[in-house]
Every structure is written in structure tokens, then in C-alpha cells.
Amino acid sequence: MGVGLLIAALSPQAHAQSSKTVTLVVPFAAGGGTDTVARLIGERMSRTLGQTVIIENVVGGGSTLANDRVARSAPDGSTILINHVALLAAPSLFTNLRYDTKTAFEPVGLVNNAPMVLIGRKSIPGEGPKDHVAWIKAQGDKANFAHGGLGTNSHLCAVMMGNVLGFKPTVVAYRGSAPAISDLLAGQIDLLWDQVTNALPQIQAGTLHGIAITSSKRLEQLKDVPTTAELGMPEVSYSMWHGLYVAKGTPKETINALNSALRAALSEPELLEKLKQLGTLPFPENELSPEAHARLFASDLTRVAKLVESSGIKASEAK
């Protein structure tokens, strides 16, 4: 309630926001990693703000539908976007964006940071990760990688791995991680680079192979999954992070109030433990400000553009 009252006291626009429900827009399907993180922080942010935070899943167009929904929302902090690299990749992938990625959003704060993990169908030949990587290399473009949309973390990691192993991967688009994992379990697709958040239960249950992880060292929860460096692919280095955004023009004091609510959520021991169980953690305290978020956004926007260019993908209309 304290932050809610602070918002109300700071400006007429902020005051208008304080009486509204806050909508947290998720660009991907319910049950996926981004949706899980959104629900964890949304519930806790609502306590600090003294406002109900509802989750709205706006799926499609490689996250551009959700991005556009927030870019065109009222700049009062009542509509928030949570997204990852899909927001950064969109300008390199799509010709029909109705917003300018560089200028349409105000960063609120960084949420969590996690490595990506490569999982494979149980019937992939081999006794362990080294054999599985050897099989992938031998298969080349015959190995098919599921992904959650062009320019998503799962897609770019597949491209990166193909670049390192010397082939152009065959990629198959899915509407989120959940349906992709279902097809992996059914043996209808070979591989998926995914957030640890999504892949962890299946690897631990032994229903899918855990092949490689992009972290600098093995995760405590996945001690049998080697790093990409251990497997001779140190160039496959990728950190997946989520951030919160509001529409350009949102008052600075409103952004700061939302950032404070995010920080409060991320400081709760219960949330920290749940994130740890999911194989991800918040950013350090000194990287939680809107300014730090803006710096990372700018640097990764350039990095992702170069990666998309290396994939040979030509920009097309988002659908």
C-alpha cells in the first residue's frame, strides 16, 4: 500500500493509475517459463502496489502482438509488458511492426537471469550428452529444433549451435514451450533449447535428455548436464533474461514506484527459493534499476541483431 500511496501522491497521471487494475501482459502461452515468472512476481507486486495485478496472455507474432498492445497503451503504468529476447529480435525479423522498439518502451527493471538448456527426445541415440552432441553434429540439418517463434531464445540458441557445429539447423515453430515439450515427449521433434524453468521437471524426471547448458558452470539442480564449454562449444554462450516495460511517456515517478514494487517482490525469500528451484535467479541489487535495464537492453539489441543476421533469416510480416 505504501508504494500505491506514493504513486497517488506524485502526479495526476500516477494518481489515475493508482485506482486501476494493473495488467501484466505476457507474450507467450500460459504455463510457459515467462508466464510462470510473471505470475510469481505479479502476485507479490500487487501486495506492494495495493492494486490487483492480472495476467493477460497475448500470444502471436513472435511476441509482437503483446509488444504492440503495451506500446499503444496509456502511459500511466497500468499496463506492463514482461518479455525477453523476443522484444529485442523483433525489429530484425519483422517488417510490419507498428512500434519502434528503440523508442516505444520505458524499461522498468530486470527480473531474472537464467541459462538456456538443450533438451532432446528420449530416443536420441547415445549414452550421454557427448554422444548426443555427436549425433546432432552428424545429423546436421536433418536434426530438427523446436522453437517458440523466430527470434526467441530457443530459436537463437539453435542458430548459435548450428553456427558452431557447422550446419544450418532445421527449425520448427511452436506457440510456446508447452506444446513443443509435448511433441518432444511424443518423439515427434528432436531438440529444444529452452529456459531451465520449463525444462527442469522433465530432465529431473528422466523423460527427456538434458544435453547441454549455457551457464559458466553446472547448475546444482542439473549436476549431470554439462556446460556447452565442457562439450567443446564455449561459443554457445547465452543468458536469458526477463525485463518489465511500460509505454513511452510514462512518468518517471510511476516507473520508479513500479521498480520499487518489483524490487520488493524479488527480495522475498519465498520467491527467491521458487526462482532457484526453477533454475533462475534475480539480477544483483546494483543491476535492478531502470537505468541498468536500459543499458543492457541497448547492448543486447545490437548483439541479437547480429545473431539474427548470421542465421540468414529475411525479415517478413509478423502474423
mmCIF file of N, CA, C and O in Angstrom, residues 234-278:
data_model
loop_
_atom_site.group_PDB
_atom_site.id
_atom_site.type_symbol
_atom_site.label_atom_id
_atom_site.label_comp_id
_atom_site.label_asym_id
_atom_site.label_seq_id
_atom_site.Cartn_x
_atom_site.Cartn_y
_atom_site.Cartn_z
ATOM 1 N N PRO A 234 32.199 -23.574 -26.366
ATOM 2 C CA PRO A 234 32.151 -22.400 -25.489
ATOM 3 C C PRO A 234 31.494 -21.199 -26.153
ATOM 4 O O PRO A 234 30.993 -20.309 -25.462
ATOM 5 N N GLU A 235 31.478 -21.181 -27.493
ATOM 6 C CA GLU A 235 30.853 -20.043 -28.194
ATOM 7 C C GLU A 235 29.338 -20.041 -28.043
ATOM 8 O O GLU A 235 28.690 -19.013 -28.267
ATOM 9 N N VAL A 236 28.765 -21.205 -27.702
ATOM 10 C CA VAL A 236 27.320 -21.252 -27.453
ATOM 11 C C VAL A 236 27.098 -20.755 -26.026
ATOM 12 O O VAL A 236 26.938 -21.516 -25.078
ATOM 13 N N SER A 237 27.150 -19.453 -25.906
ATOM 14 C CA SER A 237 27.048 -18.798 -24.599
ATOM 15 C C SER A 237 25.863 -17.848 -24.637
ATOM 16 O O SER A 237 25.843 -16.901 -25.427
ATOM 17 N N TYR A 238 24.884 -18.102 -23.786
ATOM 18 C CA TYR A 238 23.648 -17.340 -23.903
ATOM 19 C C TYR A 238 22.981 -17.236 -22.539
ATOM 20 O O TYR A 238 22.797 -18.246 -21.855
ATOM 21 N N SER A 239 22.640 -16.036 -22.178
ATOM 22 C CA SER A 239 21.938 -15.790 -20.922
ATOM 23 C C SER A 239 20.548 -15.243 -21.235
ATOM 24 O O SER A 239 20.411 -14.272 -21.972
ATOM 25 N N MET A 240 19.539 -15.886 -20.715
ATOM 26 C CA MET A 240 18.156 -15.486 -20.963
ATOM 27 C C MET A 240 17.664 -14.629 -19.805
ATOM 28 O O MET A 240 17.738 -15.036 -18.649
ATOM 29 N N TRP A 241 17.201 -13.408 -20.119
ATOM 30 C CA TRP A 241 16.700 -12.563 -19.044
ATOM 31 C C TRP A 241 15.334 -11.984 -19.392
ATOM 32 O O TRP A 241 14.986 -11.798 -20.562
ATOM 33 N N HIS A 242 14.560 -11.738 -18.362
ATOM 34 C CA HIS A 242 13.260 -11.069 -18.494
ATOM 35 C C HIS A 242 13.362 -9.643 -17.957
ATOM 36 O O HIS A 242 14.087 -9.393 -16.990
ATOM 37 N N GLY A 243 12.624 -8.754 -18.580
ATOM 38 C CA GLY A 243 12.512 -7.392 -18.092
ATOM 39 C C GLY A 243 11.071 -6.924 -18.147
ATOM 40 O O GLY A 243 10.240 -7.511 -18.855
ATOM 41 N N LEU A 244 10.764 -5.878 -17.391
ATOM 42 C CA LEU A 244 9.438 -5.266 -17.408
ATOM 43 C C LEU A 244 9.510 -3.933 -18.148
ATOM 44 O O LEU A 244 10.495 -3.187 -18.007
ATOM 45 N N TYR A 245 8.447 -3.617 -18.906
ATOM 46 C CA TYR A 245 8.404 -2.397 -19.712
ATOM 47 C C TYR A 245 7.025 -1.756 -19.620
ATOM 48 O O TYR A 245 6.009 -2.451 -19.474
ATOM 49 N N VAL A 246 7.013 -0.432 -19.750
ATOM 50 C CA VAL A 246 5.765 0.314 -19.881
ATOM 51 C C VAL A 246 5.877 1.202 -21.116
ATOM 52 O O VAL A 246 6.948 1.336 -21.706
ATOM 53 N N ALA A 247 4.770 1.803 -21.491
ATOM 54 C CA ALA A 247 4.758 2.639 -22.687
ATOM 55 C C ALA A 247 5.608 3.891 -22.505
ATOM 56 O O ALA A 247 5.732 4.432 -21.391
ATOM 57 N N LYS A 248 6.207 4.325 -23.600
ATOM 58 C CA LYS A 248 6.986 5.561 -23.604
ATOM 59 C C LYS A 248 6.119 6.717 -23.118
ATOM 60 O O LYS A 248 4.947 6.828 -23.465
ATOM 61 N N GLY A 249 6.704 7.573 -22.309
ATOM 62 C CA GLY A 249 5.960 8.714 -21.790
ATOM 63 C C GLY A 249 5.403 8.500 -20.401
ATOM 64 O O GLY A 249 4.865 9.432 -19.792
ATOM 65 N N THR A 250 5.534 7.283 -19.891
ATOM 66 C CA THR A 250 5.088 7.026 -18.518
ATOM 67 C C THR A 250 5.941 7.863 -17.563
ATOM 68 O O THR A 250 7.162 7.897 -17.686
ATOM 69 N N PRO A 251 5.315 8.568 -16.620
ATOM 70 C CA PRO A 251 6.084 9.430 -15.711
ATOM 71 C C PRO A 251 7.174 8.674 -14.961
ATOM 72 O O PRO A 251 7.001 7.518 -14.576
ATOM 73 N N LYS A 252 8.287 9.341 -14.786
ATOM 74 C CA LYS A 252 9.431 8.727 -14.120
ATOM 75 C C LYS A 252 9.065 8.251 -12.716
ATOM 76 O O LYS A 252 9.511 7.177 -12.275
ATOM 77 N N GLU A 253 8.252 9.031 -12.015
ATOM 78 C CA GLU A 253 7.908 8.638 -10.652
ATOM 79 C C GLU A 253 7.069 7.352 -10.643
ATOM 80 O O GLU A 253 7.165 6.535 -9.720
ATOM 81 N N THR A 254 6.242 7.160 -11.668
ATOM 82 C CA THR A 254 5.460 5.932 -11.768
ATOM 83 C C THR A 254 6.374 4.744 -12.055
ATOM 84 O O THR A 254 6.220 3.664 -11.470
ATOM 85 N N ILE A 255 7.332 4.940 -12.944
ATOM 86 C CA ILE A 255 8.303 3.887 -13.249
ATOM 87 C C ILE A 255 9.080 3.510 -11.993
ATOM 88 O O ILE A 255 9.287 2.322 -11.706
ATOM 89 N N ASN A 256 9.506 4.504 -11.242
ATOM 90 C CA ASN A 256 10.264 4.235 -10.015
ATOM 91 C C ASN A 256 9.421 3.477 -8.994
ATOM 92 O O ASN A 256 9.924 2.603 -8.271
ATOM 93 N N ALA A 257 8.122 3.820 -8.920
ATOM 94 C CA ALA A 257 7.241 3.126 -7.987
ATOM 95 C C ALA A 257 7.067 1.663 -8.403
ATOM 96 O O ALA A 257 7.086 0.754 -7.562
ATOM 97 N N LEU A 258 6.915 1.415 -9.700
ATOM 98 C CA LEU A 258 6.815 0.038 -10.188
ATOM 99 C C LEU A 258 8.119 -0.718 -9.956
ATOM 100 O O LEU A 258 8.119 -1.899 -9.592
ATOM 101 N N ASN A 259 9.224 -0.023 -10.160
ATOM 102 C CA ASN A 259 10.526 -0.645 -9.914
ATOM 103 C C ASN A 259 10.680 -1.021 -8.439
ATOM 104 O O ASN A 259 11.204 -2.093 -8.119
ATOM 105 N N SER A 260 10.216 -0.145 -7.559
ATOM 106 C CA SER A 260 10.278 -0.444 -6.125
ATOM 107 C C SER A 260 9.442 -1.671 -5.777
ATOM 108 O O SER A 260 9.846 -2.509 -4.959
ATOM 109 N N ALA A 261 8.265 -1.778 -6.409
ATOM 110 C CA ALA A 261 7.412 -2.942 -6.177
ATOM 111 C C ALA A 261 8.075 -4.214 -6.700
ATOM 112 O O ALA A 261 7.984 -5.281 -6.077
ATOM 113 N N LEU A 262 8.753 -4.109 -7.835
ATOM 114 C CA LEU A 262 9.481 -5.255 -8.382
ATOM 115 C C LEU A 262 10.611 -5.663 -7.443
ATOM 116 O O LEU A 262 10.795 -6.847 -7.149
ATOM 117 N N ARG A 263 11.372 -4.685 -6.973
ATOM 118 C CA ARG A 263 12.471 -4.986 -6.041
ATOM 119 C C ARG A 263 11.946 -5.662 -4.770
ATOM 120 O O ARG A 263 12.560 -6.593 -4.249
ATOM 121 N N ALA A 264 10.820 -5.164 -4.262
ATOM 122 C CA ALA A 264 10.245 -5.755 -3.055
ATOM 123 C C ALA A 264 9.862 -7.207 -3.298
ATOM 124 O O ALA A 264 10.093 -8.082 -2.454
ATOM 125 N N ALA A 265 9.291 -7.472 -4.478
ATOM 126 C CA ALA A 265 8.909 -8.841 -4.820
ATOM 127 C C ALA A 265 10.139 -9.745 -4.880
ATOM 128 O O ALA A 265 10.144 -10.865 -4.348
ATOM 129 N N LEU A 266 11.196 -9.241 -5.511
ATOM 130 C CA LEU A 266 12.403 -10.045 -5.710
ATOM 131 C C LEU A 266 13.210 -10.228 -4.430
ATOM 132 O O LEU A 266 14.146 -11.032 -4.405
ATOM 133 N N SER A 267 12.876 -9.494 -3.397
ATOM 134 C CA SER A 267 13.600 -9.630 -2.126
ATOM 135 C C SER A 267 12.939 -10.637 -1.194
ATOM 136 O O SER A 267 13.493 -10.964 -0.139
ATOM 137 N N GLU A 268 11.765 -11.143 -1.564
ATOM 138 C CA GLU A 268 11.058 -12.080 -0.698
ATOM 139 C C GLU A 268 11.745 -13.448 -0.724
ATOM 140 O O GLU A 268 11.928 -14.034 -1.799
ATOM 141 N N PRO A 269 12.124 -13.979 0.425
ATOM 142 C CA PRO A 269 12.809 -15.283 0.474
ATOM 143 C C PRO A 269 12.026 -16.398 -0.219
ATOM 144 O O PRO A 269 12.614 -17.259 -0.880
ATOM 145 N N GLU A 270 10.705 -16.373 -0.078
ATOM 146 C CA GLU A 270 9.884 -17.418 -0.698
ATOM 147 C C GLU A 270 10.010 -17.383 -2.215
ATOM 148 O O GLU A 270 10.147 -18.422 -2.872
ATOM 149 N N LEU A 271 9.994 -16.182 -2.781
ATOM 150 C CA LEU A 271 10.137 -16.043 -4.231
ATOM 151 C C LEU A 271 11.537 -16.445 -4.674
ATOM 152 O O LEU A 271 11.707 -17.132 -5.692
ATOM 153 N N LEU A 272 12.543 -16.034 -3.928
ATOM 154 C CA LEU A 272 13.920 -16.395 -4.265
ATOM 155 C C LEU A 272 14.087 -17.911 -4.310
ATOM 156 O O LEU A 272 14.749 -18.450 -5.197
ATOM 157 N N GLU A 273 13.484 -18.593 -3.358
ATOM 158 C CA GLU A 273 13.584 -20.043 -3.327
ATOM 159 C C GLU A 273 12.867 -20.665 -4.524
ATOM 160 O O GLU A 273 13.370 -21.624 -5.127
ATOM 161 N N LYS A 274 11.715 -20.122 -4.893
ATOM 162 C CA LYS A 274 10.988 -20.665 -6.044
ATOM 163 C C LYS A 274 11.766 -20.438 -7.337
ATOM 164 O O LYS A 274 11.814 -21.320 -8.203
ATOM 165 N N LEU A 275 12.367 -19.268 -7.470
ATOM 166 C CA LEU A 275 13.178 -18.998 -8.658
ATOM 167 C C LEU A 275 14.376 -19.942 -8.709
ATOM 168 O O LEU A 275 14.723 -20.465 -9.776
ATOM 169 N N LYS A 276 14.998 -20.165 -7.567
ATOM 170 C CA LYS A 276 16.148 -21.065 -7.509
ATOM 171 C C LYS A 276 15.743 -22.467 -7.934
ATOM 172 O O LYS A 276 16.465 -23.151 -8.680
ATOM 173 N N GLN A 277 14.586 -22.913 -7.483
ATOM 174 C CA GLN A 277 14.090 -24.236 -7.853
ATOM 175 C C GLN A 277 13.855 -24.333 -9.361
ATOM 176 O O GLN A 277 13.952 -25.416 -9.943
ATOM 177 N N LEU A 278 13.547 -23.202 -9.971
ATOM 178 C CA LEU A 278 13.299 -23.161 -11.408
ATOM 179 C C LEU A 278 14.583 -22.958 -12.213
ATOM 180 O O LEU A 278 14.549 -22.889 -13.439
#
